[in-house]
Short mmCIF file of C-alpha atoms in Angstrom, two decimals:
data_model
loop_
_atom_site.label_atom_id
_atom_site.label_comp_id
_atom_site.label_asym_id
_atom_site.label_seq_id
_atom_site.Cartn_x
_atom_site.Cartn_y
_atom_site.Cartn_z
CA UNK A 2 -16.01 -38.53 44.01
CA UNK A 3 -18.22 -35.60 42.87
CA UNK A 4 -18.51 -34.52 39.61
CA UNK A 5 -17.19 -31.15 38.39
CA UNK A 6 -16.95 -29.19 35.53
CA UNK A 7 -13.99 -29.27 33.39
CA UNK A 8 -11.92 -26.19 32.60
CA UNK A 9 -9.32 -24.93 31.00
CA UNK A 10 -7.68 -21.49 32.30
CA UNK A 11 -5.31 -19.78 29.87
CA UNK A 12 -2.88 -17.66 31.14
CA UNK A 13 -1.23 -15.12 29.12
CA UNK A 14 2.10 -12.96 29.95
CA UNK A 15 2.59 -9.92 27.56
CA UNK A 16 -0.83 -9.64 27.82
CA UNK A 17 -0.96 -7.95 31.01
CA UNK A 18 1.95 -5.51 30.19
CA UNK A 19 -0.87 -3.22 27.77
CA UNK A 20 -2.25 -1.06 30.22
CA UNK A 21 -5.31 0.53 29.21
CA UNK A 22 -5.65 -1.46 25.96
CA UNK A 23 -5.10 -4.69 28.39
CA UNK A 24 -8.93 -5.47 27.59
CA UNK A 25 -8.49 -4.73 23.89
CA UNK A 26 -6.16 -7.65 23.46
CA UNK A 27 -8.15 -9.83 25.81
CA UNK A 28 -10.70 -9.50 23.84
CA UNK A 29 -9.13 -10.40 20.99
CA UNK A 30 -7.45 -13.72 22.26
CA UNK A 31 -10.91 -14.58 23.46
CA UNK A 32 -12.60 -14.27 19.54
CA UNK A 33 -9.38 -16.23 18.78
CA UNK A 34 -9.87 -19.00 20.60
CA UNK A 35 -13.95 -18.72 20.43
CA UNK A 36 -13.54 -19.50 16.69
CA UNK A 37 -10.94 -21.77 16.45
CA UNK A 38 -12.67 -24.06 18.86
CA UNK A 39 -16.02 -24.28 17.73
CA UNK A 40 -15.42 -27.71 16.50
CA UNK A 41 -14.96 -28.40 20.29
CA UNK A 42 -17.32 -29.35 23.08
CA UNK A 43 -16.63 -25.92 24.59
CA UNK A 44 -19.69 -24.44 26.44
CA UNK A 45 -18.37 -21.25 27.28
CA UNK A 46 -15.13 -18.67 26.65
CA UNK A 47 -14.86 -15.86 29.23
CA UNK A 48 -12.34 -13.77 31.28
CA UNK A 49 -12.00 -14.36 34.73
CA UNK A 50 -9.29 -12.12 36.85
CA UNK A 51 -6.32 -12.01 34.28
CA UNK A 52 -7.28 -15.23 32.52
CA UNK A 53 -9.34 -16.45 29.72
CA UNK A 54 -11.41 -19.63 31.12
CA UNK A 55 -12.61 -22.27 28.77
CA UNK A 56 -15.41 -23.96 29.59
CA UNK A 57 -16.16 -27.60 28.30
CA UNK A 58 -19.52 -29.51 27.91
CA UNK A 59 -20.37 -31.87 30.30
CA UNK A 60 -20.38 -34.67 27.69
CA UNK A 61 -16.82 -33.86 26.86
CA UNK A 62 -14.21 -36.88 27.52
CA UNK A 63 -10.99 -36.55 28.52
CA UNK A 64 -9.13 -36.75 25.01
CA UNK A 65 -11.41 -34.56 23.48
CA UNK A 66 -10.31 -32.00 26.28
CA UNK A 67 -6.39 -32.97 25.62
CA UNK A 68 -7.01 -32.33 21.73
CA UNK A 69 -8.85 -29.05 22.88
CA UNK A 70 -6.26 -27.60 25.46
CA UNK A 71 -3.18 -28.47 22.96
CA UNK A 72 -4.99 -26.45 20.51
CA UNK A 73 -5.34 -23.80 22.60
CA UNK A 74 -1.44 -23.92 23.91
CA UNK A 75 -0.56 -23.20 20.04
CA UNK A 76 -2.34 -20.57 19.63
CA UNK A 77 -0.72 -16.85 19.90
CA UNK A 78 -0.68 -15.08 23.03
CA UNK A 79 -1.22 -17.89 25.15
CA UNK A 80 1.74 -18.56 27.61
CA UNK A 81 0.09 -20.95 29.40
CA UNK A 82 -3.20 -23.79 29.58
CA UNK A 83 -3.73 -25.46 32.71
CA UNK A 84 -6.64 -28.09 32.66
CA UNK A 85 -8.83 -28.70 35.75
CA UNK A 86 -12.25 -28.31 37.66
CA UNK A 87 -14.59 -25.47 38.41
CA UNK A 88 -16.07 -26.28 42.07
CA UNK A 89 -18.14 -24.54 44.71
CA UNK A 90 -16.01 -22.27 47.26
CA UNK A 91 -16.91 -25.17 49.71
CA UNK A 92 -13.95 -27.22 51.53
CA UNK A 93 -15.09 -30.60 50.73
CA UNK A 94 -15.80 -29.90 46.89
CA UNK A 95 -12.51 -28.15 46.81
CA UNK A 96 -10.61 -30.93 48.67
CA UNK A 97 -12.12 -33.40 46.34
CA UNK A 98 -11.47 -31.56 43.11
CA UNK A 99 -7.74 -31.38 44.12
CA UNK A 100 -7.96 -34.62 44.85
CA UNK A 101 -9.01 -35.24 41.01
CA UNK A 102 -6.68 -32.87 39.61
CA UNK A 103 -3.48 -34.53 41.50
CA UNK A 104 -4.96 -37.89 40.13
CA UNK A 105 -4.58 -36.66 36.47
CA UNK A 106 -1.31 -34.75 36.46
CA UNK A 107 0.95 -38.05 35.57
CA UNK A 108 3.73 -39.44 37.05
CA UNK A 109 5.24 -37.70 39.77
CA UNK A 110 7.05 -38.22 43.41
CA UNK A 111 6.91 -34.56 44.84
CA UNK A 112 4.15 -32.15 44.85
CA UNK A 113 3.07 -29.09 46.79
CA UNK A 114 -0.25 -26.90 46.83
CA UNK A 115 -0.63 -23.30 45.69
CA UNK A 116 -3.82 -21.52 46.99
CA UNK A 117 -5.19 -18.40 46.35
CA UNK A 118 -8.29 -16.46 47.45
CA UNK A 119 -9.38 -13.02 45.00
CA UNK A 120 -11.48 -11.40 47.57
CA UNK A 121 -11.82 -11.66 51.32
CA UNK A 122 -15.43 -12.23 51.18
CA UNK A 123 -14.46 -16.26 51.05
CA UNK A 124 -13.08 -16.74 54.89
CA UNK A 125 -10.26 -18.24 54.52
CA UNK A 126 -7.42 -17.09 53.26
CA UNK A 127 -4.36 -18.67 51.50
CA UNK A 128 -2.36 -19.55 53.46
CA UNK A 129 -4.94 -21.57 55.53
CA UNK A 130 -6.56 -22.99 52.45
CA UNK A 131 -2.97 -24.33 51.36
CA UNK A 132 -2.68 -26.14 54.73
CA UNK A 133 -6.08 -27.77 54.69
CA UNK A 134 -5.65 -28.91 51.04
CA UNK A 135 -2.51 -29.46 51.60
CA UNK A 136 -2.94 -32.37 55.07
CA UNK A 137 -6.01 -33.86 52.59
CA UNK A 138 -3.71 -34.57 49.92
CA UNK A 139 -1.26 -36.14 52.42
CA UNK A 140 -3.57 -38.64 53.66
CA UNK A 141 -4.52 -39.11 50.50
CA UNK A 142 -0.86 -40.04 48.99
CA UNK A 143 1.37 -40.72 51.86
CA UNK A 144 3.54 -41.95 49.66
CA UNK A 145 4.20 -39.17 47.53
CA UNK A 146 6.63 -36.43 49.38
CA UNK A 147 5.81 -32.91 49.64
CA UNK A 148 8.22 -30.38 47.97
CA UNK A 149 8.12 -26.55 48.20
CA UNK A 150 10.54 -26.17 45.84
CA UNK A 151 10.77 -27.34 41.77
CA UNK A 152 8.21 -30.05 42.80
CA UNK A 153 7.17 -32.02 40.29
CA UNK A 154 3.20 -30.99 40.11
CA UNK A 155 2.19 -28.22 41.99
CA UNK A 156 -1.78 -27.94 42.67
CA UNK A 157 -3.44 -24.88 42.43
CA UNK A 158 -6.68 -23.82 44.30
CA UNK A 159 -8.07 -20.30 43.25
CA UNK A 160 -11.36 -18.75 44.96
CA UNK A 161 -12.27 -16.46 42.69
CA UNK A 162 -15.32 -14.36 41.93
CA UNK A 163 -17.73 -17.11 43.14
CA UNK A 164 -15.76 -20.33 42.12
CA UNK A 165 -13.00 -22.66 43.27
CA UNK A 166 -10.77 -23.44 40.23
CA UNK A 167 -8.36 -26.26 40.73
CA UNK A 168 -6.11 -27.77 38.26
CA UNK A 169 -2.66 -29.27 38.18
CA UNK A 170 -1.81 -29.70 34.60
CA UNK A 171 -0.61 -27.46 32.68
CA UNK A 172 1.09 -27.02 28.74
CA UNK A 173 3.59 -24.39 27.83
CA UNK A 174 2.14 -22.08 25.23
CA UNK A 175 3.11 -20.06 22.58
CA UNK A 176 3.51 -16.67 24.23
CA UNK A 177 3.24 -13.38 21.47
CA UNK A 178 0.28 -11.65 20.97
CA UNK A 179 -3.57 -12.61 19.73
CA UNK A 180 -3.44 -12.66 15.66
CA UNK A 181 -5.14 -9.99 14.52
CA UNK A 182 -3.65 -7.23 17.16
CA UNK A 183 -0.49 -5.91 15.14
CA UNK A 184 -2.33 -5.78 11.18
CA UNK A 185 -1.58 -7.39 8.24
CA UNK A 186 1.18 -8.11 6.57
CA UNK A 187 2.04 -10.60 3.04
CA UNK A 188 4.78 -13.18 3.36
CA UNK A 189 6.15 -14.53 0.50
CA UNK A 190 5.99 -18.60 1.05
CA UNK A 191 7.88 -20.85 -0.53
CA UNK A 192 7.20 -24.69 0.50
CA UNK A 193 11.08 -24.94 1.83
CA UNK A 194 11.49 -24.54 5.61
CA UNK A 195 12.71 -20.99 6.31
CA UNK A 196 9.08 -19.12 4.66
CA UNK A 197 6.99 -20.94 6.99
CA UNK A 198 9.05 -20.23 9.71
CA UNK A 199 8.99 -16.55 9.27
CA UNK A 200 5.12 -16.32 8.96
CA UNK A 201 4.57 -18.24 12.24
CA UNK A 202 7.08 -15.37 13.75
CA UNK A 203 4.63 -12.72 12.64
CA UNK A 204 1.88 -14.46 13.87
CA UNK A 205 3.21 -14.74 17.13
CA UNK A 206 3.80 -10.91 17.53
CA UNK A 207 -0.01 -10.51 16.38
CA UNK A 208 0.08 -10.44 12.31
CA UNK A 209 -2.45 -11.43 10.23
CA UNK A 210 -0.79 -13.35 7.67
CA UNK A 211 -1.31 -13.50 3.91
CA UNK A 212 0.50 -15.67 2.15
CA UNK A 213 1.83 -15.02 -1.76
CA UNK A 214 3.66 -18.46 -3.41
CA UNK A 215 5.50 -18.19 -6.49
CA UNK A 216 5.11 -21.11 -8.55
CA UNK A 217 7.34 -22.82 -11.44
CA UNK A 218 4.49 -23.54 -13.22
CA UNK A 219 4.28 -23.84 -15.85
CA UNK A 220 7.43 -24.53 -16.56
CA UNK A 221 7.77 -26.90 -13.73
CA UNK A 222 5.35 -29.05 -11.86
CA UNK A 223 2.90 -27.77 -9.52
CA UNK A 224 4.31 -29.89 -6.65
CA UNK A 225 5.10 -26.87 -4.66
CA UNK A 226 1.73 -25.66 -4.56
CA UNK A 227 0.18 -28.67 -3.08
CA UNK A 228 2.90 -28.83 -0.60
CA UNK A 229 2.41 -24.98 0.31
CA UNK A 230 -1.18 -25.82 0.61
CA UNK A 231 -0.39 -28.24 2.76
CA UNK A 232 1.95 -26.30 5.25
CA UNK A 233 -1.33 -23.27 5.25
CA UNK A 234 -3.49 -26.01 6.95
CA UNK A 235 -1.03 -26.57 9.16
CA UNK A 236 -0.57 -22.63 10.05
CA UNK A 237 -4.58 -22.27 10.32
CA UNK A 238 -5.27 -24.69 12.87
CA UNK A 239 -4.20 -22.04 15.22
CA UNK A 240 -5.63 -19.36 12.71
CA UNK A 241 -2.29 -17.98 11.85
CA UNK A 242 -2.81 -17.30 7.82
CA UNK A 243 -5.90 -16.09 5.93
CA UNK A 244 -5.27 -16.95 2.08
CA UNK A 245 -2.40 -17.48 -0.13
CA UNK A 246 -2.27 -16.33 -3.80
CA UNK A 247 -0.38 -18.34 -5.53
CA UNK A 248 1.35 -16.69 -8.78
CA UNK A 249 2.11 -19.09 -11.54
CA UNK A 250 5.94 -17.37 -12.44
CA UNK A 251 7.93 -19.65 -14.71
CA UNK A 252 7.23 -18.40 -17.99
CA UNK A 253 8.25 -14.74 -16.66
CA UNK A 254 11.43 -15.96 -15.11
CA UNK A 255 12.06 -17.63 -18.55
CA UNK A 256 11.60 -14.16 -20.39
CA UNK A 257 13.55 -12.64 -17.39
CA UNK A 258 16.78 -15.97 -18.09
CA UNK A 259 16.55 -15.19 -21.77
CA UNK A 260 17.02 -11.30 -21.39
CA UNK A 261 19.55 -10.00 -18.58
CA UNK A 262 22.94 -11.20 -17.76
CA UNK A 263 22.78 -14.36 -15.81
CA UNK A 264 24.32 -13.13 -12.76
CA UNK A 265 21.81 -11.34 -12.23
CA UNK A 266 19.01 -13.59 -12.69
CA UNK A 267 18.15 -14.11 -8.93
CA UNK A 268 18.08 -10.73 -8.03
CA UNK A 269 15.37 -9.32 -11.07
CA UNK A 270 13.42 -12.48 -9.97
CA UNK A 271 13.36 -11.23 -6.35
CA UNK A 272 12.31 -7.93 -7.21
CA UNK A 273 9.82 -8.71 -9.43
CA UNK A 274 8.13 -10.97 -6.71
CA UNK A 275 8.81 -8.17 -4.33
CA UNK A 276 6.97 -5.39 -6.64
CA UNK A 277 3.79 -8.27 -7.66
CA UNK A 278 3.86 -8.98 -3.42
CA UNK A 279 3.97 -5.13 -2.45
CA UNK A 280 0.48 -4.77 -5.33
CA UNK A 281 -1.41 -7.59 -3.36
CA UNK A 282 -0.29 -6.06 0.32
CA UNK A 283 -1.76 -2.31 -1.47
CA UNK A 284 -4.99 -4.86 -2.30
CA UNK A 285 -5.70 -6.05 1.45
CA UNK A 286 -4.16 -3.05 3.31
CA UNK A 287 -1.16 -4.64 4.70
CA UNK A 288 1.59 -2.63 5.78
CA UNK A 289 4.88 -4.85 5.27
CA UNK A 290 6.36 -7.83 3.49
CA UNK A 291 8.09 -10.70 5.05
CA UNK A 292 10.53 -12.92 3.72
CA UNK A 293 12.13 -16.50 5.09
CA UNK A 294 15.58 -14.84 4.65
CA UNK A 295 18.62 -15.28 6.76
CA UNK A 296 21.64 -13.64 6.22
CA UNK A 297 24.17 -14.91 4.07
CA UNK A 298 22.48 -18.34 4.02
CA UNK A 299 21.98 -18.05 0.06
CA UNK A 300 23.70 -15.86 -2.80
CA UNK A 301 20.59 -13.52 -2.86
CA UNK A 302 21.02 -13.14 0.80
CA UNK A 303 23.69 -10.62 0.77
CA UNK A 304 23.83 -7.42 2.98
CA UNK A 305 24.46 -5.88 -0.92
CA UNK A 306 21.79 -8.62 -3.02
CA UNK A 307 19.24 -7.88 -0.11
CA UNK A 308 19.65 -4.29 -0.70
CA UNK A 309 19.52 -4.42 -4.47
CA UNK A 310 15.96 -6.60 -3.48
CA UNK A 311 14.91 -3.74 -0.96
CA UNK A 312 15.19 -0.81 -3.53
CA UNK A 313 12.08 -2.69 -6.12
CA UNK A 314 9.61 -1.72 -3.52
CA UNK A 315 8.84 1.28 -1.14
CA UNK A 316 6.89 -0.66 1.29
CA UNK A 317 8.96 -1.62 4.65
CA UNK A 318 10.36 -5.63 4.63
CA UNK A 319 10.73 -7.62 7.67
CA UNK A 320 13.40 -10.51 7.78
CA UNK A 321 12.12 -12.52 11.38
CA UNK A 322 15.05 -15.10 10.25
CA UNK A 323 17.65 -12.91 9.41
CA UNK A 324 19.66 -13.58 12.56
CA UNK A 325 19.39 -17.12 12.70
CA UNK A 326 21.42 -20.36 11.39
CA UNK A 327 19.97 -23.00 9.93
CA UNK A 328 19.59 -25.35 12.94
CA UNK A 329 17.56 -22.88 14.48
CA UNK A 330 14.97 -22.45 11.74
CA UNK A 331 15.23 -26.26 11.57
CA UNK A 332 14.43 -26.72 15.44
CA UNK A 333 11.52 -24.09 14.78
CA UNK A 334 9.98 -25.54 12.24
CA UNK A 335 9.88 -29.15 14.15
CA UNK A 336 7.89 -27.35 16.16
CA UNK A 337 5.89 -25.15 14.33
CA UNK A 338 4.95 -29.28 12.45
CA UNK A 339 6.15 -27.84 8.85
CA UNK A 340 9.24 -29.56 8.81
CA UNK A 341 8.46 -32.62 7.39
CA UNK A 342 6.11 -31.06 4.27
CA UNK A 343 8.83 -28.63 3.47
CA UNK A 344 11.09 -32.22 3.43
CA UNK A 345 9.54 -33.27 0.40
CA UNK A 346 11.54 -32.12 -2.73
CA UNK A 347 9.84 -29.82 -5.01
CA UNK A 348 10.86 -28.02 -8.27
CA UNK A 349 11.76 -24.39 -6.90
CA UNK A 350 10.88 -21.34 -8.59
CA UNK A 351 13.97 -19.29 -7.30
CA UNK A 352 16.26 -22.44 -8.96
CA UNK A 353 14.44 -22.30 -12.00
CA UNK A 354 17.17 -21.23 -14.95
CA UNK A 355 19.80 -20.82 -12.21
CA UNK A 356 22.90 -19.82 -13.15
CA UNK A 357 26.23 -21.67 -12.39
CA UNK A 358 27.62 -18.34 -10.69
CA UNK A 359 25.10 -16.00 -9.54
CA UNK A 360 26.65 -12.68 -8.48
CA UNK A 361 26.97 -11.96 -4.47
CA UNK A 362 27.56 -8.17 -4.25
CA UNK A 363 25.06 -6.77 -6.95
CA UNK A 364 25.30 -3.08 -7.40
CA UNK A 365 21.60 -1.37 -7.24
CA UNK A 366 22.48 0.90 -10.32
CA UNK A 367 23.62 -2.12 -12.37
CA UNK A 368 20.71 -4.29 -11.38
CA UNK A 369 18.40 -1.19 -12.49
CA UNK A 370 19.70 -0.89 -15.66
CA UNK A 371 19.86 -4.69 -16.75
CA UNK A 372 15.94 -4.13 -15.77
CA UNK A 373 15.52 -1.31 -18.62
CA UNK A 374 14.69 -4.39 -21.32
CA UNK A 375 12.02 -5.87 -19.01
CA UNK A 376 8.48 -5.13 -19.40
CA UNK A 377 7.80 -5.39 -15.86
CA UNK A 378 5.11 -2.83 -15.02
CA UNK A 379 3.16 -4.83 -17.65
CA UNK A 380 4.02 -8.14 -16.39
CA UNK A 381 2.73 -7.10 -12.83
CA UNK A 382 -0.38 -5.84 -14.56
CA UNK A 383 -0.83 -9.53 -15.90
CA UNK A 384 -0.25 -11.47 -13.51
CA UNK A 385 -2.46 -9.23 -10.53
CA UNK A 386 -5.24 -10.28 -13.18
CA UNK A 387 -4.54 -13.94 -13.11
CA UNK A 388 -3.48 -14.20 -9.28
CA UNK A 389 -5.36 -17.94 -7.61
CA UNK A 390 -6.77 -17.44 -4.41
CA UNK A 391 -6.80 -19.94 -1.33
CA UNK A 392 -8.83 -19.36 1.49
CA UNK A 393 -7.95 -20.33 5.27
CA UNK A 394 -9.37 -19.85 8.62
CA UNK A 395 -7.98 -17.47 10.12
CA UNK A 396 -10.53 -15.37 12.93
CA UNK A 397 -8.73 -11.72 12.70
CA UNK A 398 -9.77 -12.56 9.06
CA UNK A 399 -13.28 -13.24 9.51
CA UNK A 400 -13.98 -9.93 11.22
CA UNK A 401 -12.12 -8.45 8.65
CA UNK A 402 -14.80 -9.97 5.68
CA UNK A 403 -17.96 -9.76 8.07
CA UNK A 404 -17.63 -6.03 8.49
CA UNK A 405 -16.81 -5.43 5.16
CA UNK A 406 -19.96 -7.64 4.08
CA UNK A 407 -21.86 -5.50 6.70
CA UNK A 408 -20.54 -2.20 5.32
CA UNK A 409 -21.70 -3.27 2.19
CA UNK A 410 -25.09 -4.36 2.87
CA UNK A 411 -25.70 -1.37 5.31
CA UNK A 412 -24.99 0.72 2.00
CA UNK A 413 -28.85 -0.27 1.08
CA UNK A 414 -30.32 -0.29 3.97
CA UNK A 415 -32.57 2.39 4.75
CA UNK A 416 -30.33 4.66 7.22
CA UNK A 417 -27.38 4.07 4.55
CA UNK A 418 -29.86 6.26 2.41
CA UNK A 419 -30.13 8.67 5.20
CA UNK A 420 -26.64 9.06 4.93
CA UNK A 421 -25.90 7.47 8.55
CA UNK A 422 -25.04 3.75 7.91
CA UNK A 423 -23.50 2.59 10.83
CA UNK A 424 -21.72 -1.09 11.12
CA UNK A 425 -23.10 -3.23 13.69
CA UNK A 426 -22.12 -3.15 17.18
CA UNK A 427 -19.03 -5.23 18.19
CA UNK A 428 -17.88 -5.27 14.74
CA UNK A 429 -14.11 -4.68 14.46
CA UNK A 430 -11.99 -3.68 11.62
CA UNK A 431 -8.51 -4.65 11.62
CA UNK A 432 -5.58 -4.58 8.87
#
C-alpha cells in the first residue's frame, strides 16, 4: 500500500454563518490551533475550501496523531476533526487511501462512500467517483454490508484544489467560536465545580478568559490555590484562560465578619470581590465579569442577593450557569476534565465566618448602608497592589502581549521619532 500523508481536516459550523468577516475568524482558529500545537509533529496549518487542514510530519505515528486530533476537537470553534490522507487526484492513489482510511475507522458492519469533486477541472464527478470507490471497497470487504443510511463509517473522498483528501474518522468537537474573537472578559474562579464551568462557556463563544481567585489565606490554607492552579492547566491546553490573579481575602472578610450584621456577611463579601474583579477587568480592558452562579442554588444566589451583588459594580455581569441545575454543571464539568480537581475539599473563602442564617432577600439600600463602616475603597487600593499573578497559554493572549511589546519597542525606533510608528504587519490587537 502506498504511503500518504496524514491529515487532519477541521470542520467548523458557526464559522461559516460570518459573512464577510468569515475569513477574520478563520484566521483566528488557524493561530489557535498553530500555537497550541507546536508541541506536535504538525508540518503545516492552512485553509482549504471551508476547512482548516492540519498537516502532520511524515515521522509522526499514529498516537501522536490521536493525541494531536483530540487536542484539536477541544478546542473552540471546531465542530468537527476527521483524520485521514492527502493523495494525488489519481484513481489508484485515491482507491488505496480509502482503502487505508476504512482500515483505521474501528469496528464497524455497514459503511458507505461520500465523494466530492470542488472543481470540474478533475473529470469525474461525484457521483462516478462514489461508484468506483465505492465497487473497490466491496471487493475489498465483502463482508462488510453497504448502508446509505446511518451507516456506521462513512468514507469521504474530496478532490479539491489539487488534492484527494480521504478520511473516515472523525471526533465531535467543541463547536463556539475561536478564543480570542468576542474580547476579554474576568471570571471569578473558585476551585468548586460551577466557576470552571462558566469560564469554559465563555471560551466557547470566543472570550479570552482571565481568571481572579479569592483565597482564604491567610486565614485558611492555601489548598484552593493549588487546586485552582490546577483546573487553569487544564483550561489552557485548549488555550482557554490567560492568567489568574489570585487575591489573598481572609483577613478582609474577617474585618468585614467582625463589622456588619452577619446576615449580611455573604453579600459585602460578594461585592467587594465584584468591585476588586471590575479594577483588574479596567487593568486588561475586559468588558464583563462572569460568575459560576446558578439561580437559587446558594443563599447569595437570589433574584434579590444577586441584585444587591449587581449594584457594587457598573460593569455588565454574565451568569453562563444561571439556568442550569446542578447535574448539568456536573455532566459539564466531566467533560470539560475539572470535575475531579474541584472534588477535592478545600477551605472556601465564601464559607469563611459563615453565618448560621445568612439572609435570602437582601434589600440594596440596607446592604449599602451596613457598608458605610467599611473602608472599602481603601481595601481595593491594597489589595490591587498586592494582587499574584499566574501566567497560562492562552494564543488570543500572546498577540495581545506581542503587539503591546512591539508598540513599545517601536516607541524608540527611529520612525517612532518621526512620529509614524507603525506595529508590524499581521499583528492583531484584541481585548
Amino acid at each position: 500500500m502506498p504511503h500518504f500523508q496524514r491529515i487532519s481536516l477541521v470542520h467548523y459550523h458557526e464559522l461559516g454563518l460570518k459573512g464577510h468577516n468569515r475569513s477574520t475568524f478563520e484566521r483566528h482558529l488557524m493561530r489557535n490551533l498553530s500555537s497550541l500545537l507546536e508541541d506536535a509533529p504538525v508540518e503545516k496549518v492552512t485553509r482549504i475550501s471551508g476547512r482548516v487542514l492540519v498537516m502532520y510530519q511524515a515521522s509522526a505515528d499514529a498516537s501522536e496523531i490521536a493525541e494531536a486530533a483530540d487536542l484539536i476537537a477541544r478546542v473552540p470553534g471546531v465542530a468537527r476533526v476527521s483524520c485521514g490522507f492527502v493523495c494525488d487526484r489519481e484513481l489508484d492513489q485515491m482507491y488505496a487511501a480509502a482503502d487505508a482510511a476504512l482500515s483505521e475507522a474501528g469496528a464497524f458492519d455497514t459503511w458507505k462512500v461520500v465523494a466530492r469533486r470542488n472543481h470540474t477541472d478533475f473529470e469525474i464527478d461525484s457521483m462516478e467517483m462514489n461508484q468506483l470507490v465505492g465497487a473497490y471497497l466491496c471487493e475489498r470487504y465483502p463482508d462488510k454490508k453497504v448502508k446509505m443510511k446511518h451507516p456506521d463509517v462513512e468514507v469521504h473522498v474530496e478532490v479539491v484544489q489539487g488534492h484527494s483528501y480521504v478520511y473516515a474518522q472523525s471526533i465531535p468537537g467543541v463547536g463556539g467560536l475561536p478564543v480570542g474573537t468576542a474580547g476579554k472578559v474576568v471570571c471569578l474562579m473558585s476551585s468548586g465545580i460551577d466557576s470552571p464551568v462558566a469560564a469554559w462557556r465563555m471560551a466557547r463563544r470566543g472570550a479570552t478568559c482571565i481568571g481572579v481567585h479569592f483565597s482564604g489565606r491567610p486565614q485558611t490554607a492555601s489548598t484552593s490555590e493549588y487546586l485552582v492552579d490546577d483546573i487553569a492547566h487544564v483550561l489552557e491546553r485548549f488555550g482557554g484562560i490567560a492568567r489568574v490573579y489570585v487575591v489573598p481575602f481572609g483577613d478582609y472578610q474577617r474585618d468585614i465578619a467582625g463589622m456588619v450584621p452577619p446576615a449580611l456577611r455573604i453579600i459585602i463579601y460578594r461585592r467587594l470581590m465584584m468591585r476588586i474583579a471590575e479594577r483588574i477587568a479596567r487593568r486588561e480592558g475586559a468588558k464583563a465579569l462572569v460568575t459560576g452562579e446558578s439561580l437559587g442554588q446558594v443563599a447569595s444566589q437570589t433574584l434579590d442577593n444577586l441584585a444587591a451583588t449587581n449594584a457594587a459594580v457598573d460593569m455588565q455581569i454574565f451568569r453562563p450557569l444561571i439556568g442550569s441545575d446542578k447535574l448539568e454543571i456536573i455532566a459539564d464539568a466531566q467533560k470539560l476534565g475539572t470535575f475531579e480537581i474541584s472534588s477535592n475539599p478545600a477551605p472556601d473563602c465564601c464559607t469563611l465566618f459563615m453565618p448560621r442564617s445568612p439572609e435570602t432577600h437582601a434589600k440594596i439600600a440596607d446592604v449599602e448602608a451596613a457598608e458605610e463602616a467599611l473602608p472599602w475603597q481603601e481595601w481595593v487600593e491594597e489589595i490591587m497592589e498586592n494582587l499574584e499573578l499566574h501566567e497560562y497559554r492562552c494564543p488570543s493572549s500572546y498577540r495581545v502581549r506581542d503587539a503591546a511589546r512591539a508598540a513599545e519597542q517601536a516607541q524608540f525606533s527611529p520612525k517612532a521619532v518621526g512620529g509614524d510608528a507603525a506595529l508590524p504587519e499581521g499583528t492583531v490587537l484584541l481585548g
